[in-house]
GROMACS .gro file of C-alpha atoms in nm:
model
  336
    1MET     CA    1  -8.532   4.872  -4.938
    2GLU     CA    2  -8.271   4.713  -5.166
    3ASP     CA    3  -7.983   4.826  -4.941
    4SER     CA    4  -8.160   4.687  -4.636
    5SER     CA    5  -8.225   4.353  -4.809
    6ARG     CA    6  -7.862   4.334  -4.923
    7THR     CA    7  -7.739   4.405  -4.568
    8GLN     CA    8  -7.972   4.143  -4.421
    9SER     CA    9  -7.873   3.881  -4.679
   10HIS     CA   10  -7.500   3.943  -4.617
   11ALA     CA   11  -7.552   3.913  -4.239
   12ILE     CA   12  -7.748   3.591  -4.271
   13MET     CA   13  -7.494   3.448  -4.516
   14ARG     CA   14  -7.206   3.527  -4.279
   15ARG     CA   15  -7.391   3.374  -3.985
   16SER     CA   16  -7.473   3.064  -4.193
   17VAL     CA   17  -7.112   3.010  -4.298
   18TYR     CA   18  -6.998   3.062  -3.937
   19THR     CA   19  -7.254   2.810  -3.810
   20PHE     CA   20  -7.154   2.563  -4.081
   21LEU     CA   21  -6.786   2.591  -3.991
   22GLN     CA   22  -6.862   2.563  -3.619
   23ASN     CA   23  -7.036   2.227  -3.678
   24TYR     CA   24  -6.829   2.127  -3.979
   25HIS     CA   25  -6.752   1.774  -3.861
   26TYR     CA   26  -7.121   1.694  -3.823
   27PHE     CA   27  -7.231   1.859  -4.145
   28ALA     CA   28  -6.945   1.713  -4.348
   29THR     CA   29  -7.001   1.360  -4.221
   30ILE     CA   30  -7.360   1.273  -4.116
   31ALA     CA   31  -7.558   1.536  -4.305
   32ALA     CA   32  -7.341   1.528  -4.618
   33VAL     CA   33  -7.327   1.148  -4.625
   34LEU     CA   34  -7.703   1.133  -4.601
   35ALA     CA   35  -7.731   1.377  -4.892
   36PHE     CA   36  -7.465   1.199  -5.099
   37PRO     CA   37  -7.699   0.939  -5.267
   38TYR     CA   38  -7.937   1.221  -5.363
   39ALA     CA   39  -7.651   1.431  -5.502
   40LEU     CA   40  -7.516   1.135  -5.699
   41SER     CA   41  -7.858   1.056  -5.844
   42ILE     CA   42  -7.908   1.417  -5.956
   43LEU     CA   43  -7.567   1.425  -6.123
   44LEU     CA   44  -7.600   1.083  -6.286
   45SER     CA   45  -7.941   1.176  -6.421
   46GLN     CA   46  -7.761   1.392  -6.677
   47PHE     CA   47  -7.615   1.075  -6.825
   48PHE     CA   48  -7.914   0.838  -6.800
   49VAL     CA   49  -8.204   1.072  -6.876
   50LEU     CA   50  -8.090   1.157  -7.229
   51HIS     CA   51  -8.074   0.783  -7.314
   52SER     CA   52  -8.400   0.687  -7.151
   53PRO     CA   53  -8.734   0.674  -7.341
   54LEU     CA   54  -8.887   0.896  -7.072
   55PHE     CA   55  -8.720   1.222  -7.186
   56PRO     CA   56  -8.830   1.219  -7.555
   57ALA     CA   57  -9.183   1.116  -7.449
   58ILE     CA   58  -9.214   1.410  -7.207
   59HIS     CA   59  -9.059   1.648  -7.456
   60THR     CA   60  -9.293   1.540  -7.734
   61HIS     CA   61  -9.605   1.575  -7.516
   62LEU     CA   62  -9.491   1.916  -7.387
   63ARG     CA   63  -9.427   2.045  -7.740
   64ALA     CA   64  -9.774   1.915  -7.837
   65VAL     CA   65  -9.922   2.116  -7.550
   66PHE     CA   66  -9.737   2.430  -7.660
   67MET     CA   67  -9.856   2.379  -8.018
   68ALA     CA   68 -10.212   2.326  -7.901
   69ALA     CA   69 -10.187   2.656  -7.709
   70GLU     CA   70 -10.073   2.814  -8.038
   71PHE     CA   71  -9.747   2.944  -7.898
   72PRO     CA   72  -9.513   3.059  -8.178
   73PRO     CA   73  -9.306   2.756  -8.285
   74SER     CA   74  -9.024   2.984  -8.411
   75SER     CA   75  -8.968   3.134  -8.064
   76ASN     CA   76  -8.641   3.019  -7.911
   77PHE     CA   77  -8.779   3.086  -7.563
   78PHE     CA   78  -9.059   2.828  -7.588
   79ASN     CA   79  -8.827   2.578  -7.756
   80VAL     CA   80  -8.566   2.611  -7.477
   81LEU     CA   81  -8.839   2.618  -7.210
   82SER     CA   82  -8.992   2.291  -7.331
   83LEU     CA   83  -8.647   2.130  -7.348
   84LYS     CA   84  -8.542   2.243  -6.995
   85ILE     CA   85  -8.874   2.146  -6.839
   86SER     CA   86  -8.854   1.802  -7.000
   87GLN     CA   87  -8.502   1.753  -6.867
   88THR     CA   88  -8.599   1.873  -6.519
   89VAL     CA   89  -8.906   1.648  -6.500
   90SER     CA   90  -8.712   1.346  -6.628
   91SER     CA   91  -8.426   1.409  -6.385
   92SER     CA   92  -8.669   1.458  -6.094
   93ILE     CA   93  -8.844   1.129  -6.172
   94PHE     CA   94  -8.508   0.951  -6.190
   95ALA     CA   95  -8.396   1.095  -5.855
   96LEU     CA   96  -8.736   1.076  -5.681
   97PRO     CA   97  -8.666   0.770  -5.462
   98PHE     CA   98  -8.343   0.931  -5.334
   99THR     CA   99  -8.517   1.265  -5.286
  100LEU     CA  100  -8.794   1.116  -5.073
  101SER     CA  101  -8.544   0.926  -4.858
  102PHE     CA  102  -8.186   1.059  -4.835
  103PHE     CA  103  -8.256   1.421  -4.927
  104LEU     CA  104  -8.529   1.460  -4.663
  105LEU     CA  105  -8.324   1.277  -4.402
  106SER     CA  106  -8.028   1.507  -4.468
  107LYS     CA  107  -8.261   1.806  -4.434
  108ALA     CA  108  -8.399   1.665  -4.110
  109SER     CA  109  -8.050   1.606  -3.964
  110THR     CA  110  -7.943   1.962  -4.039
  111ILE     CA  111  -8.266   2.121  -3.919
  112HIS     CA  112  -8.272   1.921  -3.593
  113LEU     CA  113  -7.922   2.036  -3.504
  114LEU     CA  114  -8.010   2.402  -3.569
  115LYS     CA  115  -8.347   2.405  -3.394
  116HIS     CA  116  -8.184   2.540  -3.081
  117ILE     CA  117  -8.002   2.872  -3.056
  118LYS     CA  118  -7.678   2.707  -2.952
  119PRO     CA  119  -7.656   2.350  -3.079
  120THR     CA  120  -7.465   2.127  -2.845
  121SER     CA  121  -7.459   1.756  -2.921
  122PRO     CA  122  -7.539   1.592  -3.253
  123PRO     CA  123  -7.895   1.455  -3.271
  124SER     CA  124  -7.967   1.085  -3.266
  125PHE     CA  125  -8.115   0.891  -3.556
  126SER     CA  126  -8.453   0.858  -3.374
  127SER     CA  127  -8.477   1.234  -3.331
  128ILE     CA  128  -8.386   1.284  -3.698
  129SER     CA  129  -8.642   1.030  -3.818
  130SER     CA  130  -8.912   1.201  -3.609
  131LEU     CA  131  -8.889   1.501  -3.841
  132TYR     CA  132  -8.926   1.293  -4.156
  133LYS     CA  133  -9.307   1.280  -4.152
  134PRO     CA  134  -9.368   1.658  -4.146
  135LEU     CA  135  -9.092   1.709  -4.405
  136PHE     CA  136  -9.245   1.446  -4.629
  137SER     CA  137  -9.597   1.594  -4.611
  138THR     CA  138  -9.461   1.940  -4.681
  139PHE     CA  139  -9.260   1.808  -4.974
  140VAL     CA  140  -9.575   1.659  -5.127
  141CYS     CA  141  -9.762   1.990  -5.083
  142ASN     CA  142  -9.462   2.170  -5.239
  143PHE     CA  143  -9.493   1.949  -5.543
  144PHE     CA  144  -9.854   2.056  -5.597
  145LEU     CA  145  -9.758   2.419  -5.533
  146LEU     CA  146  -9.486   2.403  -5.799
  147LEU     CA  147  -9.733   2.236  -6.038
  148ALA     CA  148  -9.983   2.514  -5.974
  149ALA     CA  149  -9.714   2.780  -6.023
  150ASN     CA  150  -9.612   2.639  -6.361
  151SER     CA  151  -9.978   2.615  -6.465
  152THR     CA  152 -10.033   2.976  -6.362
  153ALA     CA  153  -9.726   3.093  -6.554
  154PHE     CA  154  -9.832   2.906  -6.868
  155SER     CA  155 -10.185   3.050  -6.835
  156LEU     CA  156 -10.047   3.403  -6.811
  157LEU     CA  157  -9.827   3.341  -7.115
  158PHE     CA  158 -10.122   3.198  -7.306
  159PHE     CA  159 -10.356   3.489  -7.232
  160GLY     CA  160 -10.082   3.747  -7.287
  161TYR     CA  161  -9.988   3.593  -7.618
  162HIS     CA  162 -10.342   3.581  -7.751
  163PHE     CA  163 -10.421   3.926  -7.613
  164ILE     CA  164 -10.133   4.084  -7.803
  165ASN     CA  165 -10.198   3.863  -8.105
  166GLY     CA  166 -10.549   4.012  -8.122
  167PHE     CA  167 -10.396   4.346  -8.219
  168GLY     CA  168 -10.235   4.193  -8.529
  169PHE     CA  169  -9.872   4.167  -8.414
  170TYR     CA  170  -9.838   3.795  -8.491
  171LEU     CA  171  -9.601   3.837  -8.788
  172SER     CA  172  -9.388   4.108  -8.634
  173PRO     CA  173  -9.037   3.991  -8.534
  174ASN     CA  174  -9.019   4.268  -8.274
  175TRP     CA  175  -9.334   4.132  -8.116
  176LEU     CA  176  -9.185   3.783  -8.104
  177THR     CA  177  -8.872   3.915  -7.931
  178PHE     CA  178  -9.081   4.111  -7.682
  179MET     CA  179  -9.303   3.812  -7.612
  180SER     CA  180  -9.003   3.585  -7.551
  181ALA     CA  181  -8.834   3.836  -7.319
  182ALA     CA  182  -9.150   3.909  -7.124
  183GLY     CA  183  -9.234   3.538  -7.097
  184ALA     CA  184  -8.885   3.462  -6.964
  185VAL     CA  185  -8.912   3.737  -6.701
  186VAL     CA  186  -9.263   3.640  -6.586
  187TYR     CA  187  -9.186   3.267  -6.569
  188SER     CA  188  -8.857   3.325  -6.383
  189MET     CA  189  -9.017   3.558  -6.126
  190ILE     CA  190  -9.305   3.322  -6.051
  191LEU     CA  191  -9.087   3.014  -6.027
  192ALA     CA  192  -8.817   3.185  -5.816
  193ASN     CA  193  -9.068   3.309  -5.556
  194VAL     CA  194  -9.240   2.972  -5.536
  195ILE     CA  195  -8.910   2.784  -5.493
  196VAL     CA  196  -8.813   3.022  -5.209
  197ILE     CA  197  -9.145   2.964  -5.038
  198CYS     CA  198  -9.109   2.585  -5.076
  199ASN     CA  199  -8.759   2.585  -4.923
  200LEU     CA  200  -8.876   2.800  -4.633
  201ALA     CA  201  -9.180   2.574  -4.582
  202LEU     CA  202  -8.957   2.269  -4.555
  203VAL     CA  203  -8.745   2.440  -4.290
  204SER     CA  204  -9.057   2.560  -4.106
  205SER     CA  205  -9.202   2.206  -4.096
  206GLY     CA  206  -8.879   2.077  -3.943
  207MET     CA  207  -8.832   2.361  -3.700
  208GLU     CA  208  -9.190   2.355  -3.568
  209ASN     CA  209  -9.270   1.988  -3.637
  210SER     CA  210  -9.583   2.071  -3.837
  211GLY     CA  211  -9.593   1.986  -4.203
  212GLY     CA  212  -9.830   2.001  -4.496
  213TYR     CA  213 -10.011   2.303  -4.626
  214LEU     CA  214  -9.986   2.475  -4.286
  215ALA     CA  215  -9.605   2.502  -4.327
  216ILE     CA  216  -9.655   2.667  -4.667
  217LEU     CA  217  -9.897   2.918  -4.516
  218LYS     CA  218  -9.646   2.999  -4.243
  219ALA     CA  219  -9.375   3.045  -4.501
  220CYS     CA  220  -9.597   3.288  -4.697
  221VAL     CA  221  -9.652   3.491  -4.378
  222LEU     CA  222  -9.289   3.490  -4.272
  223ILE     CA  223  -9.152   3.590  -4.612
  224LYS     CA  224  -9.377   3.894  -4.641
  225GLY     CA  225  -9.152   4.195  -4.679
  226ARG     CA  226  -8.840   3.980  -4.705
  227THR     CA  227  -8.873   3.848  -5.061
  228LEU     CA  228  -8.566   4.031  -5.188
  229THR     CA  229  -8.358   3.897  -4.900
  230ALA     CA  230  -8.479   3.542  -4.965
  231LEU     CA  231  -8.399   3.568  -5.335
  232ALA     CA  232  -8.056   3.716  -5.262
  233LEU     CA  233  -7.985   3.415  -5.036
  234ALA     CA  234  -8.117   3.161  -5.286
  235VAL     CA  235  -7.922   3.282  -5.589
  236PRO     CA  236  -7.567   3.197  -5.468
  237ALA     CA  237  -7.662   2.848  -5.358
  238ASN     CA  238  -7.840   2.769  -5.687
  239LEU     CA  239  -7.552   2.910  -5.891
  240ALA     CA  240  -7.307   2.695  -5.697
  241LEU     CA  241  -7.517   2.380  -5.749
  242ALA     CA  242  -7.555   2.460  -6.120
  243ALA     CA  243  -7.178   2.512  -6.149
  244ILE     CA  244  -7.115   2.172  -5.985
  245GLU     CA  245  -7.359   2.008  -6.222
  246ALA     CA  246  -7.174   2.168  -6.514
  247LEU     CA  247  -6.844   2.051  -6.371
  248PHE     CA  248  -6.975   1.692  -6.343
  249HIS     CA  249  -7.103   1.708  -6.699
  250TYR     CA  250  -6.768   1.830  -6.831
  251ARG     CA  251  -6.539   1.606  -6.624
  252VAL     CA  252  -6.746   1.285  -6.610
  253VAL     CA  253  -7.031   1.273  -6.862
  254VAL     CA  254  -6.832   1.403  -7.160
  255ARG     CA  255  -6.536   1.184  -7.075
  256ALA     CA  256  -6.767   0.886  -7.034
  257TYR     CA  257  -6.892   0.939  -7.391
  258GLY     CA  258  -6.531   0.941  -7.509
  259TYR     CA  259  -6.459   0.626  -7.311
  260ARG     CA  260  -6.756   0.446  -7.469
  261SER     CA  261  -6.641   0.562  -7.812
  262GLY     CA  262  -6.300   0.403  -7.762
  263GLY     CA  263  -6.117   0.712  -7.642
  264ASP     CA  264  -5.816   0.709  -7.414
  265CYS     CA  265  -5.976   0.744  -7.071
  266SER     CA  266  -5.937   0.541  -6.754
  267GLY     CA  267  -6.258   0.438  -6.581
  268PHE     CA  268  -6.147   0.430  -6.216
  269PRO     CA  269  -6.000   0.786  -6.191
  270MET     CA  270  -6.306   0.919  -6.372
  271ALA     CA  271  -6.539   0.739  -6.126
  272LEU     CA  272  -6.338   0.865  -5.829
  273GLU     CA  273  -6.358   1.220  -5.962
  274GLY     CA  274  -6.732   1.180  -6.004
  275VAL     CA  275  -6.765   1.067  -5.641
  276LEU     CA  276  -6.569   1.369  -5.518
  277ILE     CA  277  -6.785   1.606  -5.726
  278ALA     CA  278  -7.101   1.440  -5.589
  279TYR     CA  279  -6.971   1.482  -5.232
  280LEU     CA  280  -6.905   1.851  -5.305
  281TYR     CA  281  -7.263   1.878  -5.434
  282SER     CA  282  -7.395   1.723  -5.111
  283ILE     CA  283  -7.190   1.971  -4.902
  284PHE     CA  284  -7.358   2.262  -5.079
  285VAL     CA  285  -7.700   2.097  -5.032
  286VAL     CA  286  -7.633   2.095  -4.657
  287LEU     CA  287  -7.501   2.454  -4.664
  288ASP     CA  288  -7.818   2.565  -4.846
  289THR     CA  289  -8.024   2.409  -4.569
  290VAL     CA  290  -7.818   2.593  -4.306
  291VAL     CA  291  -7.879   2.924  -4.490
  292SER     CA  292  -8.253   2.849  -4.502
  293CYS     CA  293  -8.256   2.774  -4.128
  294MET     CA  294  -8.074   3.099  -4.047
  295PHE     CA  295  -8.317   3.291  -4.263
  296PHE     CA  296  -8.611   3.123  -4.089
  297LYS     CA  297  -8.473   3.220  -3.750
  298SER     CA  298  -8.427   3.578  -3.858
  299CYS     CA  299  -8.787   3.587  -3.980
  300LYS     CA  300  -8.918   3.444  -3.651
  301THR     CA  301  -8.717   3.660  -3.415
  302GLY     CA  302  -8.696   3.977  -3.625
  303CYS     CA  303  -8.897   4.282  -3.541
  304LEU     CA  304  -9.120   4.458  -3.791
  305VAL     CA  305  -9.090   4.833  -3.752
  306ASP     CA  306  -9.389   5.045  -3.847
  307LEU     CA  307  -9.253   5.327  -4.062
  308GLU     CA  308  -9.527   5.569  -3.954
  309GLY     CA  309  -9.550   5.511  -3.580
  310ARG     CA  310  -9.198   5.369  -3.538
  311TYR     CA  311  -9.333   5.085  -3.324
  312CYS     CA  312  -9.164   4.748  -3.304
  313TYR     CA  313  -9.365   4.429  -3.334
  314LYS     CA  314  -9.295   4.057  -3.312
  315ILE     CA  315  -9.490   3.798  -3.505
  316GLU     CA  316  -9.575   3.464  -3.345
  317ILE     CA  317  -9.736   3.191  -3.552
  318VAL     CA  318  -9.936   2.940  -3.355
  319ALA     CA  319 -10.103   2.625  -3.485
  320GLU     CA  320 -10.416   2.525  -3.293
  321ARG     CA  321 -10.533   2.167  -3.244
  322ASP     CA  322 -10.795   2.188  -3.518
  323GLY     CA  323 -10.521   2.267  -3.773
  324LYS     CA  324 -10.594   2.641  -3.808
  325ALA     CA  325 -10.309   2.893  -3.806
  326PHE     CA  326 -10.327   3.220  -3.612
  327VAL     CA  327 -10.088   3.514  -3.613
  328LYS     CA  328 -10.021   3.694  -3.281
  329LEU     CA  329  -9.878   4.045  -3.294
  330LYS     CA  330  -9.704   4.187  -2.985
  331ASN     CA  331  -9.575   4.538  -2.955
  332ILE     CA  332  -9.257   4.641  -2.774
  333GLU     CA  333  -9.430   4.701  -2.443
  334GLU     CA  334  -9.575   4.352  -2.435
  335LEU     CA  335  -9.240   4.200  -2.524
  336ALA     CA  336  -9.079   4.377  -2.232
   0.00000   0.00000   0.00000
């Protein structure tokens, strides 16, 4: 299973890079320019969030919630978790206007070009804007799904902590280490799977022009049996975006602190470097969308082979007028 997932992820990644290079002029201009304000807002949030009153307020309330849940205050895992969640929430609020506008428009422009098997001409702005509504509704549903996933993870950690604490392991340092490691694994697994589903749901809403909770249900059906492939495709893109954020922090944010402290640093070259890093970030945002589109196409057109009967099936997901989703299963004879 792991070898098959690795092979599929490599094939999809190669096809995605090939498609990106084939339409490089469009992706590097229209799609990347649309994603540029979103990328710049995400990167600049590192500088503004730490100086805004929003971050300490969120961090204080989140630590109060953890203390009310009686999580161990000496655990580095819960301290780091509360800090990272506070930073993520503050950064998301700061970049929310750009996410709801430029980010979704960039997604729509990329998805609309790749809706057909062989994209020909670049789509017009009217055709791009027509995909904005389903993408927006799916994005809102994704927000509630992420909120539910975090609540579920915290609930599991809460019950697990108190269940083990009932056996009298509260003062044991080995127990604290085990609890921190288990909590990190559980939280990472839940969040990673939900993020993959949310990305696939966005692509599904653009490809099939149907957004909202129905796109999330379709994504859950399509990703069944392909979770390892989806995670293998998501890891490189997220690592690349995290590396670019670290590069921006090192080359711009740290130097900006030195410039404000009277250090020897020129403002214009630093600003120009920040713009180039933000453009690189937007390029990888577009490439991540291309990878998600290729993965969606492979899920839609791929055949599921029954290991016992060795029969090949094709899944078709149809949305009826009343909003209900139905799955049609065709065997190889019906496809022929």
